[in-house]
Short mmCIF file of C-alpha atoms and ligand atoms in Angstrom, two decimals:
data_model
loop_
_atom_site.label_atom_id
_atom_site.label_comp_id
_atom_site.label_asym_id
_atom_site.label_seq_id
_atom_site.Cartn_x
_atom_site.Cartn_y
_atom_site.Cartn_z
CA MET Q 1 0.00 0.00 0.00
CA SER Q 2 1.29 3.50 -0.83
CA ARG Q 3 3.09 5.35 1.91
CA VAL Q 4 1.10 8.22 3.46
CA VAL Q 5 2.86 11.59 3.77
CA VAL Q 6 1.07 14.10 5.99
CA VAL Q 7 1.94 17.78 5.89
CA SER Q 8 0.55 20.17 8.50
CA ASN Q 9 1.60 23.50 9.94
CA ARG Q 10 2.52 21.95 13.28
CA VAL Q 11 3.75 18.42 13.90
CA PRO Q 12 3.19 16.93 17.37
CA ASP Q 13 6.30 15.83 19.24
CA PRO Q 14 5.93 12.05 19.62
CA ARG Q 15 8.35 12.08 22.58
CA THR Q 16 5.77 13.79 24.79
CA GLY Q 17 3.62 10.65 24.58
CA GLU Q 18 0.26 12.37 24.31
CA VAL Q 19 -1.16 12.60 20.78
CA ALA Q 20 -3.53 15.53 21.24
CA GLY Q 21 -6.73 16.25 19.38
CA GLY Q 22 -8.75 14.54 16.68
CA LEU Q 23 -6.49 15.38 13.77
CA ALA Q 24 -3.46 13.85 15.43
CA VAL Q 25 -5.31 10.66 16.35
CA GLY Q 26 -6.71 10.06 12.85
CA VAL Q 27 -3.54 10.97 11.07
CA HIS Q 28 -1.41 8.96 13.46
CA ALA Q 29 -3.36 5.77 12.79
CA ALA Q 30 -3.06 6.26 9.01
CA LEU Q 31 0.67 6.95 9.22
CA ALA Q 32 1.42 4.05 11.55
CA GLY Q 33 -0.26 1.66 9.08
CA THR Q 34 2.03 2.59 6.18
CA GLY Q 35 5.32 3.55 7.86
CA GLY Q 36 4.49 7.12 6.92
CA LEU Q 37 6.11 10.52 7.09
CA TRP Q 38 4.78 13.60 8.93
CA PHE Q 39 6.23 16.89 7.79
CA GLY Q 40 5.78 20.46 9.08
CA TRP Q 41 6.91 23.27 11.36
CA SER Q 42 8.60 22.32 14.64
CA GLY Q 43 6.91 25.24 16.40
CA ASP Q 44 10.37 26.66 17.13
CA GLU Q 45 12.24 29.66 15.88
CA GLY Q 46 15.53 28.99 14.07
CA ALA Q 47 17.62 29.99 11.08
CA ALA Q 48 15.65 29.67 7.84
CA ASP Q 49 18.49 27.79 6.11
CA GLU Q 50 18.90 25.05 8.70
CA SER Q 51 18.21 21.50 7.61
CA PRO Q 52 15.16 19.80 9.09
CA GLU Q 53 15.17 17.61 12.16
CA VAL Q 54 14.31 13.98 11.53
CA LEU Q 55 12.95 11.74 14.25
CA VAL Q 56 11.73 8.19 13.82
CA HIS Q 57 9.23 7.05 16.41
CA GLU Q 58 7.19 3.83 16.30
CA GLY Q 59 7.77 3.46 12.56
CA ILE Q 60 6.71 7.02 11.69
CA ARG Q 61 9.26 9.51 10.38
CA TYR Q 62 8.73 13.03 11.76
CA VAL Q 63 10.51 15.71 9.74
CA THR Q 64 10.29 19.24 11.12
CA LEU Q 65 11.59 22.65 10.10
CA ASP Q 66 12.24 25.68 12.25
CA LEU Q 67 10.95 29.04 11.01
CA SER Q 68 12.83 32.32 11.28
CA GLN Q 69 11.29 35.10 13.38
CA GLU Q 70 10.41 36.94 10.16
CA GLU Q 71 8.62 33.83 8.87
CA ILE Q 72 6.74 33.30 12.13
CA ASP Q 73 5.56 36.93 12.07
CA GLY Q 74 4.70 37.09 8.38
CA TYR Q 75 3.41 33.57 7.70
CA TYR Q 76 1.96 32.27 10.99
CA ASN Q 77 0.95 35.31 13.04
CA GLY Q 78 0.51 37.40 9.89
CA PHE Q 79 -1.22 35.99 6.83
CA CYS Q 80 -2.48 32.75 8.46
CA ASN Q 81 -3.89 34.13 11.69
CA ASN Q 82 -4.57 37.77 10.85
CA ALA Q 83 -6.01 37.23 7.37
CA LEU Q 84 -7.07 33.66 6.55
CA TRP Q 85 -8.39 32.62 9.99
CA PRO Q 86 -10.85 35.54 10.40
CA LEU Q 87 -11.75 35.47 6.69
CA PHE Q 88 -12.61 31.77 6.73
CA HIS Q 89 -14.67 32.32 9.91
CA TYR Q 90 -16.72 35.12 8.29
CA LEU Q 91 -15.26 37.60 10.82
CA LEU Q 92 -14.20 40.40 8.52
CA GLY Q 93 -13.89 42.84 11.42
CA PHE Q 94 -10.74 40.96 12.45
CA LEU Q 95 -9.23 40.71 8.94
CA LYS Q 96 -5.83 42.35 8.53
CA TYR Q 97 -4.12 42.05 5.19
CA ASP Q 98 -0.52 42.98 4.46
CA ARG Q 99 0.99 42.23 1.06
CA ARG Q 100 4.40 41.54 2.56
CA GLU Q 101 2.90 38.92 4.88
CA PHE Q 102 1.24 37.24 1.91
CA GLU Q 103 4.61 37.08 0.15
CA ILE Q 104 6.21 35.50 3.23
CA TYR Q 105 3.31 32.99 3.33
CA LEU Q 106 4.12 32.00 -0.27
CA ARG Q 107 7.81 31.84 0.54
CA VAL Q 108 7.29 29.53 3.52
CA ASN Q 109 5.10 27.26 1.39
CA ALA Q 110 7.81 27.20 -1.29
CA ARG Q 111 10.42 26.31 1.36
CA PHE Q 112 8.20 23.51 2.68
CA ALA Q 113 7.93 22.16 -0.88
CA ARG Q 114 11.69 22.32 -1.52
CA THR Q 115 12.46 20.55 1.74
CA LEU Q 116 9.80 17.89 1.29
CA LEU Q 117 10.41 17.03 -2.38
CA PRO Q 118 13.70 15.08 -2.00
CA ARG Q 119 12.08 12.99 0.74
CA LEU Q 120 9.17 11.83 -1.42
CA GLN Q 121 8.90 8.40 -3.03
CA PRO Q 122 7.16 7.91 -6.39
CA ASP Q 123 4.20 5.96 -5.04
CA ASP Q 124 3.55 8.18 -1.99
CA ILE Q 125 0.24 9.89 -1.45
CA ILE Q 126 0.44 13.34 0.15
CA TRP Q 127 -2.20 14.67 2.53
CA VAL Q 128 -1.92 18.40 3.30
CA HIS Q 129 -3.83 19.96 6.19
CA ASP Q 130 -5.43 23.33 6.61
CA PHE Q 131 -5.28 26.94 5.47
CA HIS Q 132 -1.61 27.43 6.32
CA LEU Q 133 -0.58 25.34 3.34
CA ILE Q 134 -2.96 26.15 0.49
CA PRO Q 135 -0.17 26.94 -2.06
CA LEU Q 136 1.84 23.81 -1.21
CA ALA Q 137 0.50 21.60 -4.00
CA SER Q 138 1.24 24.13 -6.72
CA GLU Q 139 4.75 24.60 -5.31
CA LEU Q 140 5.32 20.84 -5.30
CA ARG Q 141 3.96 20.54 -8.85
CA ARG Q 142 6.26 23.34 -9.98
CA LEU Q 143 9.17 21.29 -8.70
CA GLY Q 144 7.93 18.24 -10.60
CA ALA Q 145 6.06 16.21 -7.97
CA ARG Q 146 3.58 13.85 -9.65
CA GLN Q 147 2.15 12.07 -6.61
CA PRO Q 148 -1.54 12.53 -5.72
CA ILE Q 149 -1.90 15.48 -3.35
CA GLY Q 150 -4.98 16.00 -1.20
CA PHE Q 151 -6.02 18.93 0.99
CA PHE Q 152 -8.33 18.95 4.00
CA LEU Q 153 -9.66 22.25 5.34
CA HIS Q 154 -10.36 22.15 9.08
CA THR Q 155 -12.05 25.56 9.14
CA PRO Q 156 -15.22 26.66 7.34
CA PHE Q 157 -14.95 27.84 3.73
CA PRO Q 158 -16.68 31.21 3.25
CA ASP Q 159 -19.13 32.42 0.64
CA TYR Q 160 -17.70 34.35 -2.28
CA ASP Q 161 -18.89 37.73 -1.01
CA VAL Q 162 -16.77 37.18 2.08
CA LEU Q 163 -13.83 35.50 0.34
CA ARG Q 164 -13.40 38.34 -2.12
CA ALA Q 165 -12.57 40.71 0.73
CA LEU Q 166 -9.13 39.11 0.56
CA PRO Q 167 -7.12 40.89 -2.13
CA THR Q 168 -5.39 37.63 -3.08
CA HIS Q 169 -8.49 35.41 -3.09
CA ARG Q 170 -7.97 34.38 -6.70
CA GLU Q 171 -4.45 33.15 -5.94
CA MET Q 172 -5.86 31.16 -3.01
CA LEU Q 173 -8.54 29.56 -5.20
CA ARG Q 174 -5.95 28.76 -7.82
CA GLY Q 175 -3.77 27.21 -5.13
CA LEU Q 176 -6.65 24.96 -4.06
CA CYS Q 177 -7.25 23.86 -7.62
CA ALA Q 178 -3.75 22.37 -7.79
CA TYR Q 179 -4.92 19.61 -5.43
CA ASP Q 180 -6.33 16.33 -6.70
CA VAL Q 181 -8.73 15.88 -3.77
CA ILE Q 182 -10.14 18.58 -1.49
CA GLY Q 183 -12.04 17.77 1.68
CA PHE Q 184 -14.41 20.06 3.61
CA GLN Q 185 -16.08 19.57 6.97
CA THR Q 186 -19.67 20.19 5.84
CA GLU Q 187 -21.95 20.47 2.79
CA PRO Q 188 -22.28 24.27 3.14
CA ASP Q 189 -18.47 24.60 2.97
CA LEU Q 190 -18.30 22.49 -0.17
CA HIS Q 191 -21.16 24.50 -1.64
CA SER Q 192 -19.36 27.80 -0.91
CA PHE Q 193 -16.17 26.49 -2.51
CA ARG Q 194 -18.00 25.52 -5.70
CA ASN Q 195 -19.76 28.89 -5.79
CA CYS Q 196 -16.45 30.68 -5.32
CA LEU Q 197 -14.90 28.82 -8.24
CA ASP Q 198 -17.84 29.81 -10.45
CA ALA Q 199 -17.99 33.39 -9.20
CA ALA Q 200 -14.25 34.03 -9.52
CA ASP Q 201 -14.43 32.69 -13.07
CA LEU Q 202 -11.10 30.98 -12.88
CA GLY Q 203 -10.70 30.26 -16.56
CA THR Q 204 -7.11 31.33 -16.07
CA ILE Q 205 -6.45 28.10 -14.20
CA GLU Q 206 -6.63 26.22 -17.43
CA GLU Q 207 -4.10 28.57 -18.99
CA ALA Q 208 -1.81 27.95 -16.05
CA ASP Q 209 -2.32 24.21 -16.53
CA ARG Q 210 -1.12 24.34 -20.09
CA ARG Q 211 2.05 26.08 -19.07
CA GLU Q 212 2.78 23.67 -16.21
CA PRO Q 213 4.48 20.41 -17.15
CA SER Q 214 2.74 18.67 -14.26
CA ARG Q 215 -0.81 17.64 -13.62
CA LEU Q 216 -2.49 20.79 -12.36
CA ARG Q 217 -6.22 20.39 -12.78
CA ALA Q 218 -9.04 22.83 -13.22
CA SER Q 219 -11.62 21.12 -11.04
CA PRO Q 220 -10.30 19.08 -8.17
CA CYS Q 221 -12.35 16.29 -6.73
CA ALA Q 222 -14.03 18.06 -3.81
CA ASP Q 223 -16.22 16.37 -1.21
CA VAL Q 224 -17.38 16.46 2.41
CA TYR Q 225 -15.35 14.53 5.01
CA PRO Q 226 -16.60 15.50 8.49
CA ILE Q 227 -13.84 14.93 11.02
CA GLY Q 228 -14.70 12.66 13.94
CA ILE Q 229 -13.23 11.46 17.21
CA ASP Q 230 -12.02 8.16 18.61
CA VAL Q 231 -15.30 7.41 20.40
CA ASP Q 232 -14.20 4.45 22.51
CA ASP Q 233 -10.98 6.13 23.57
CA CYS Q 234 -12.90 9.21 24.76
CA ALA Q 235 -15.51 7.14 26.57
CA THR Q 236 -12.91 4.92 28.28
CA ARG Q 237 -10.76 7.82 29.41
CA ALA Q 238 -13.81 9.67 30.71
CA VAL Q 239 -14.91 6.70 32.80
CA GLU Q 240 -11.40 6.00 34.11
CA SER Q 241 -10.71 9.58 35.13
CA VAL Q 242 -14.12 10.45 36.52
CA THR Q 243 -12.99 9.08 39.86
CA PRO Q 244 -11.62 10.51 41.94
CA ARG Q 245 -10.47 13.83 40.48
CA PRO Q 246 -13.60 15.38 38.96
CA GLU Q 247 -15.52 14.28 42.05
CA LYS Q 248 -13.18 16.54 43.96
CA THR Q 249 -13.84 19.24 41.38
CA MET Q 250 -17.58 18.78 41.88
CA ALA Q 251 -17.18 18.82 45.64
CA SER Q 252 -15.55 22.21 45.38
CA PHE Q 253 -18.79 23.44 43.76
CA GLY Q 254 -20.85 22.05 46.63
CA GLY Q 255 -22.42 19.44 44.34
CA ARG Q 256 -24.02 22.13 42.17
CA ALA Q 257 -24.84 21.38 38.53
CA LEU Q 258 -22.00 22.16 36.16
CA VAL Q 259 -22.37 23.86 32.78
CA LEU Q 260 -19.08 23.32 30.94
CA GLY Q 261 -17.30 25.22 28.16
CA VAL Q 262 -13.95 24.00 26.76
CA ASP Q 263 -12.26 25.92 23.97
CA ARG Q 264 -8.99 27.37 22.85
CA LEU Q 265 -9.13 31.05 23.79
CA ASP Q 266 -10.19 32.29 20.36
CA TYR Q 267 -12.58 35.03 19.26
CA SER Q 268 -14.37 32.57 16.95
CA LYS Q 269 -15.51 30.47 19.91
CA GLY Q 270 -18.18 32.94 21.08
CA LEU Q 271 -16.88 33.19 24.65
CA PRO Q 272 -18.04 36.75 25.52
CA GLU Q 273 -21.52 35.92 24.20
CA ARG Q 274 -21.45 32.71 26.23
CA PHE Q 275 -20.64 34.52 29.47
CA GLN Q 276 -23.35 37.10 28.71
CA SER Q 277 -25.90 34.35 28.00
CA PHE Q 278 -25.12 32.81 31.37
CA GLU Q 279 -25.61 36.19 32.99
CA ARG Q 280 -28.92 36.52 31.13
CA LEU Q 281 -29.96 33.12 32.55
CA LEU Q 282 -29.29 34.31 36.11
CA GLU Q 283 -31.14 37.57 35.42
CA ARG Q 284 -34.22 36.00 33.88
CA TYR Q 285 -34.40 32.78 35.90
CA PRO Q 286 -33.28 33.73 39.42
CA GLU Q 287 -34.02 30.21 40.67
CA HIS Q 288 -30.61 29.24 39.19
CA VAL Q 289 -28.71 31.83 41.22
CA GLY Q 290 -26.52 29.93 43.66
CA GLN Q 291 -27.43 26.60 41.97
CA LEU Q 292 -25.45 26.45 38.71
CA VAL Q 293 -21.78 26.97 37.90
CA LEU Q 294 -20.42 27.80 34.45
CA MET Q 295 -16.92 26.34 34.23
CA GLN Q 296 -15.04 27.71 31.23
CA ILE Q 297 -11.68 26.13 30.41
CA ALA Q 298 -9.86 28.22 27.79
CA PRO Q 299 -6.08 28.00 27.42
CA PRO Q 300 -4.47 30.93 25.57
CA THR Q 301 -3.32 30.33 21.98
CA ARG Q 302 -1.67 32.38 19.20
CA GLN Q 303 -0.24 34.78 21.72
CA GLY Q 304 1.74 36.60 19.04
CA VAL Q 305 -1.53 37.94 17.61
CA ARG Q 306 -3.06 41.09 19.11
CA ALA Q 307 -6.70 40.08 18.77
CA TYR Q 308 -5.99 37.14 21.07
CA ALA Q 309 -4.62 39.35 23.84
CA GLU Q 310 -7.73 41.51 23.47
CA ILE Q 311 -10.21 38.65 23.75
CA ARG Q 312 -8.40 37.50 26.88
CA GLU Q 313 -8.83 40.91 28.49
CA THR Q 314 -12.48 41.15 27.47
CA LEU Q 315 -13.25 37.78 29.01
CA GLU Q 316 -11.44 38.50 32.26
CA GLN Q 317 -13.43 41.72 32.62
CA LEU Q 318 -16.74 40.06 31.82
CA ALA Q 319 -16.17 37.18 34.23
CA GLY Q 320 -15.10 39.68 36.91
CA ASN Q 321 -18.20 41.83 36.40
CA ILE Q 322 -20.65 38.93 36.38
CA ASN Q 323 -19.02 37.29 39.41
CA GLY Q 324 -18.94 40.69 41.16
CA THR Q 325 -22.68 41.13 40.60
CA TYR Q 326 -23.87 37.65 41.56
CA ALA Q 327 -21.31 35.98 43.84
CA GLN Q 328 -22.39 34.76 47.26
CA MET Q 329 -20.25 33.75 50.25
CA ASP Q 330 -19.98 30.13 49.05
CA TRP Q 331 -20.69 30.44 45.30
CA VAL Q 332 -19.40 32.25 42.24
CA PRO Q 333 -21.30 31.83 38.95
CA ILE Q 334 -18.35 31.64 36.52
CA HIS Q 335 -15.30 29.52 37.19
CA TYR Q 336 -12.91 30.64 34.44
CA LEU Q 337 -9.66 28.73 33.93
CA ASN Q 338 -7.13 30.22 31.56
CA GLN Q 339 -5.18 27.00 31.10
CA GLY Q 340 -5.05 23.66 29.30
CA VAL Q 341 -6.16 20.55 31.12
CA GLU Q 342 -4.68 17.10 30.62
CA ARG Q 343 -6.85 15.12 28.19
CA ALA Q 344 -8.07 12.30 30.45
CA ARG Q 345 -8.92 14.75 33.20
CA LEU Q 346 -10.77 16.97 30.73
CA LEU Q 347 -12.90 14.04 29.58
CA GLY Q 348 -13.65 13.19 33.22
CA ILE Q 349 -14.83 16.74 33.84
CA MET Q 350 -16.97 16.54 30.68
CA ARG Q 351 -18.63 13.41 32.06
CA SER Q 352 -19.43 15.21 35.32
CA ALA Q 353 -21.00 18.21 33.58
CA LYS Q 354 -24.78 18.34 33.28
CA VAL Q 355 -24.54 20.60 30.23
CA GLY Q 356 -21.88 20.93 27.52
CA LEU Q 357 -22.14 24.51 26.27
CA VAL Q 358 -20.52 24.76 22.82
CA THR Q 359 -21.42 28.08 21.24
CA PRO Q 360 -18.84 29.22 18.67
CA ILE Q 361 -19.86 32.10 16.40
CA ARG Q 362 -18.30 30.04 13.60
CA ASP Q 363 -16.45 26.72 13.67
CA GLY Q 364 -15.30 24.25 11.02
CA MET Q 365 -16.48 21.28 13.05
CA ASN Q 366 -15.80 21.54 16.83
CA LEU Q 367 -14.47 18.36 18.34
CA VAL Q 368 -15.27 19.41 21.91
CA ALA Q 369 -18.98 18.96 21.09
CA LYS Q 370 -18.29 15.39 19.95
CA GLU Q 371 -15.98 14.60 22.87
CA TYR Q 372 -18.58 15.87 25.36
CA VAL Q 373 -21.19 13.47 23.95
CA ALA Q 374 -18.79 10.50 23.91
CA ALA Q 375 -17.74 11.19 27.51
CA GLN Q 376 -21.30 10.96 28.93
CA ASP Q 377 -22.74 8.17 31.03
CA PRO Q 378 -25.28 6.58 28.61
CA GLU Q 379 -27.62 5.81 31.53
CA ASP Q 380 -27.72 9.40 32.77
CA PRO Q 381 -26.20 11.63 30.09
CA GLY Q 382 -25.75 15.38 30.16
CA VAL Q 383 -27.15 17.57 27.38
CA LEU Q 384 -25.18 19.24 24.59
CA VAL Q 385 -26.20 22.83 23.83
CA LEU Q 386 -24.66 23.53 20.43
CA SER Q 387 -24.33 26.53 18.14
CA THR Q 388 -26.00 26.20 14.75
CA LEU Q 389 -22.87 27.94 13.39
CA ALA Q 390 -20.55 25.03 14.29
CA GLY Q 391 -19.99 22.39 11.61
CA ALA Q 392 -20.89 19.76 14.22
CA ALA Q 393 -24.50 21.01 14.14
CA CYS Q 394 -24.85 19.45 10.66
CA GLU Q 395 -24.44 16.02 12.26
CA LEU Q 396 -25.50 16.28 15.91
CA ASP Q 397 -29.22 16.91 15.73
CA GLY Q 398 -29.67 15.32 19.15
CA ALA Q 399 -28.16 18.49 20.60
CA VAL Q 400 -30.24 21.47 21.68
CA LEU Q 401 -29.36 23.90 18.91
CA VAL Q 402 -28.94 27.62 19.61
CA ASN Q 403 -27.88 30.79 17.85
CA PRO Q 404 -24.89 32.06 19.88
CA TYR Q 405 -25.74 35.70 19.15
CA ASP Q 406 -29.20 35.28 20.71
CA LEU Q 407 -28.32 35.70 24.39
CA ASP Q 408 -31.94 35.24 25.52
CA GLY Q 409 -32.29 32.18 23.30
CA VAL Q 410 -29.20 30.55 24.84
CA ALA Q 411 -30.44 31.45 28.35
CA ASP Q 412 -33.83 29.85 27.56
CA ALA Q 413 -32.11 26.73 26.21
CA LEU Q 414 -30.00 26.41 29.37
CA HIS Q 415 -33.08 26.79 31.55
CA GLN Q 416 -34.87 24.14 29.52
CA VAL Q 417 -32.06 21.55 29.57
CA ILE Q 418 -31.39 21.77 33.30
CA GLU Q 419 -34.84 20.28 33.85
CA MET Q 420 -34.79 17.90 30.88
CA PRO Q 421 -36.18 14.46 31.81
CA GLN Q 422 -33.76 11.55 31.77
CA ALA Q 423 -35.68 9.69 29.02
CA GLU Q 424 -35.27 12.61 26.63
CA ARG Q 425 -31.61 13.05 27.52
CA ARG Q 426 -30.99 9.36 26.80
CA ARG Q 427 -32.84 9.48 23.50
CA ARG Q 428 -30.83 12.47 22.32
CA HIS Q 429 -27.56 10.97 23.51
CA GLU Q 430 -28.17 7.64 21.80
CA ALA Q 431 -28.96 9.33 18.49
CA MET Q 432 -25.74 11.35 18.63
CA MET Q 433 -23.62 8.34 19.62
CA GLN Q 434 -24.79 6.53 16.49
CA VAL Q 435 -23.56 9.41 14.33
CA LEU Q 436 -20.26 9.62 16.22
CA ARG Q 437 -19.59 5.92 15.75
CA ARG Q 438 -20.47 5.97 12.06
CA ASN Q 439 -18.28 9.01 11.34
CA ASP Q 440 -15.41 8.42 13.72
CA VAL Q 441 -11.89 9.69 13.18
CA HIS Q 442 -10.73 6.46 11.56
CA ALA Q 443 -13.61 6.50 9.06
CA TRP Q 444 -12.71 10.13 8.29
CA ALA Q 445 -9.04 9.39 7.57
CA ASN Q 446 -9.76 6.15 5.68
CA ARG Q 447 -12.36 7.75 3.40
CA PHE Q 448 -10.10 10.67 2.54
CA LEU Q 449 -7.07 8.49 1.89
CA GLU Q 450 -9.12 6.11 -0.24
CA ALA Q 451 -10.19 9.03 -2.43
CA LEU Q 452 -6.58 10.14 -2.68
CA ARG Q 453 -5.29 6.67 -3.55
CA GLY Q 454 -7.87 6.58 -6.32
CA GLN Q 455 -6.03 9.53 -7.91
CA HIS Q 456 -2.77 7.67 -8.35
CA VAL Q 457 -1.78 7.77 -12.00
CA ASP Q 458 -1.13 4.02 -11.90
CA ALA Q 459 -4.18 3.23 -9.75
P1 ADQ X 522 -9.90 23.90 17.06
O1 ADQ X 522 -10.36 25.26 16.67
O2 ADQ X 522 -8.68 23.84 17.88
O3 ADQ X 522 -9.72 22.96 15.79
P2 ADQ X 522 -11.75 21.85 18.26
O4 ADQ X 522 -12.36 21.11 17.13
O5 ADQ X 522 -12.72 22.07 19.37
O6 ADQ X 522 -11.16 23.27 17.88
O7 ADQ X 522 -10.53 20.98 18.78
C1 ADQ X 522 -9.84 21.33 19.91
C2 ADQ X 522 -9.17 20.10 20.55
O8 ADQ X 522 -8.36 20.60 21.62
C3 ADQ X 522 -10.18 19.15 21.15
O9 ADQ X 522 -9.72 17.82 20.99
C4 ADQ X 522 -10.22 19.55 22.62
O10 ADQ X 522 -10.50 18.51 23.55
C5 ADQ X 522 -8.83 20.09 22.86
N1 ADQ X 522 -8.91 21.18 23.86
C6 ADQ X 522 -9.63 22.30 23.77
N2 ADQ X 522 -9.50 23.03 24.90
C7 ADQ X 522 -8.68 22.35 25.70
C8 ADQ X 522 -8.18 22.57 27.01
N3 ADQ X 522 -8.52 23.62 27.73
N4 ADQ X 522 -7.33 21.66 27.52
C9 ADQ X 522 -7.01 20.57 26.81
N5 ADQ X 522 -7.47 20.29 25.58
C10 ADQ X 522 -8.30 21.17 25.03
C11 ADQ X 522 -9.79 23.14 14.36
C12 ADQ X 522 -11.09 23.76 13.84
C13 ADQ X 522 -12.29 22.98 14.33
C14 ADQ X 522 -12.15 21.50 13.92
C15 ADQ X 522 -10.78 20.97 14.31
C16 ADQ X 522 -10.54 19.57 13.74
O11 ADQ X 522 -11.19 25.12 14.24
O12 ADQ X 522 -13.50 23.50 13.82
O13 ADQ X 522 -13.14 20.74 14.58
O14 ADQ X 522 -9.74 21.80 13.84
O15 ADQ X 522 -10.79 19.55 12.37
#
């Protein structure tokens, strides 16, 4: 079977033991099966001309590059996180475009291609992840790579009227069209992509094709591949870790019902609106005052980007104000933790929470929603309150769906689910578990790789 080569912005360090997150789990299984290669940024700063570090761990070859400070600023903090991230999340108010950063983004992609090319074997299949690496396929093709190259976008893909706010949107679309297979999280993302191709009228792609000696194509094979989780792993870890630690956590809340939010600290996750909705709940349904605790776990990320420092400040102020207004001697409404939590412990806390509150204002999928469901006790499950603007809402119709901008609507939903009868909670949970098992992370990776293998010239 062809070797799988995965390329992603960051590559996890296998020496730390923990393979975090859904992407890493799915990709890891696919790589382990074929003695694969995982290529990307080490996460460290270093001279741009240094050769990559190679580490072989359990049959997988990890090849990582350092980036120079200029590259980190221009490519990662700059074009990726100041332009593409807000653009793809429909949040144009956060969009910052700088032509120099775009050029550095292209340069980093070209450097990735040059470093990767000599390490490729003719019958490899190459799976590229996320918006950081959109131009990688065309760079590899320019250098003569003929292997099938696939791309999976973890974020949403925006409608054309949003996409065209980016001055270089045509270059980005052209970059995507150099892939053989493109995967999106949901049908609406795929639909937007197709509309964008039509609207941008990329006839010029074909011209480019004729000039390229390689196999650039005008219409890549695009489809929906919703990312999933390792359901049994989540459930097992949740059960194992629920005693004794989260019991202690619960004891510290005096046995009160827990409403739980778990997110990277990111402005797309709807955290200020979430805190305000909780405040609205206490205002409009005073019977919950002193009875419910909102625990929000949100470790800081992308600290080199200004908007992330700002969201952190906003949240600290909001939590302070709400706690200041409502706190009692032995109770504070919002327990806000600005830190990561070890995975097993996190799943244990999820299992102890009566409500999983997942209300991004835009999200490609949202794995926390899926992990929360998998972590529940099937006999007495908690309820997932989920934003209609998360990709996960396309699959998890057993959740109570809310619009995160509608603070009263979220407050009403919280009030409703706290009293939800056990039979209804079980029915909803069972329906969602069926979806999670059908579309788990292994099914996701296998389906994508199968499509990619089908593109092999000799297949
Ligand atoms: P993210 O935006 O990072 O991912 P998400 O899908 O929720 O969002 O995945 C986060 C992962 O990190 C989850 O596995 C979660 O358990 C973990 N995590 C979050 N907060 C944590 C904390 N405080 N401590 C420890 N672990 C924590 C991007 C896209 C998503 C898409 C994924 C996968 O933005 O829409 O679902 O990729 O495709």
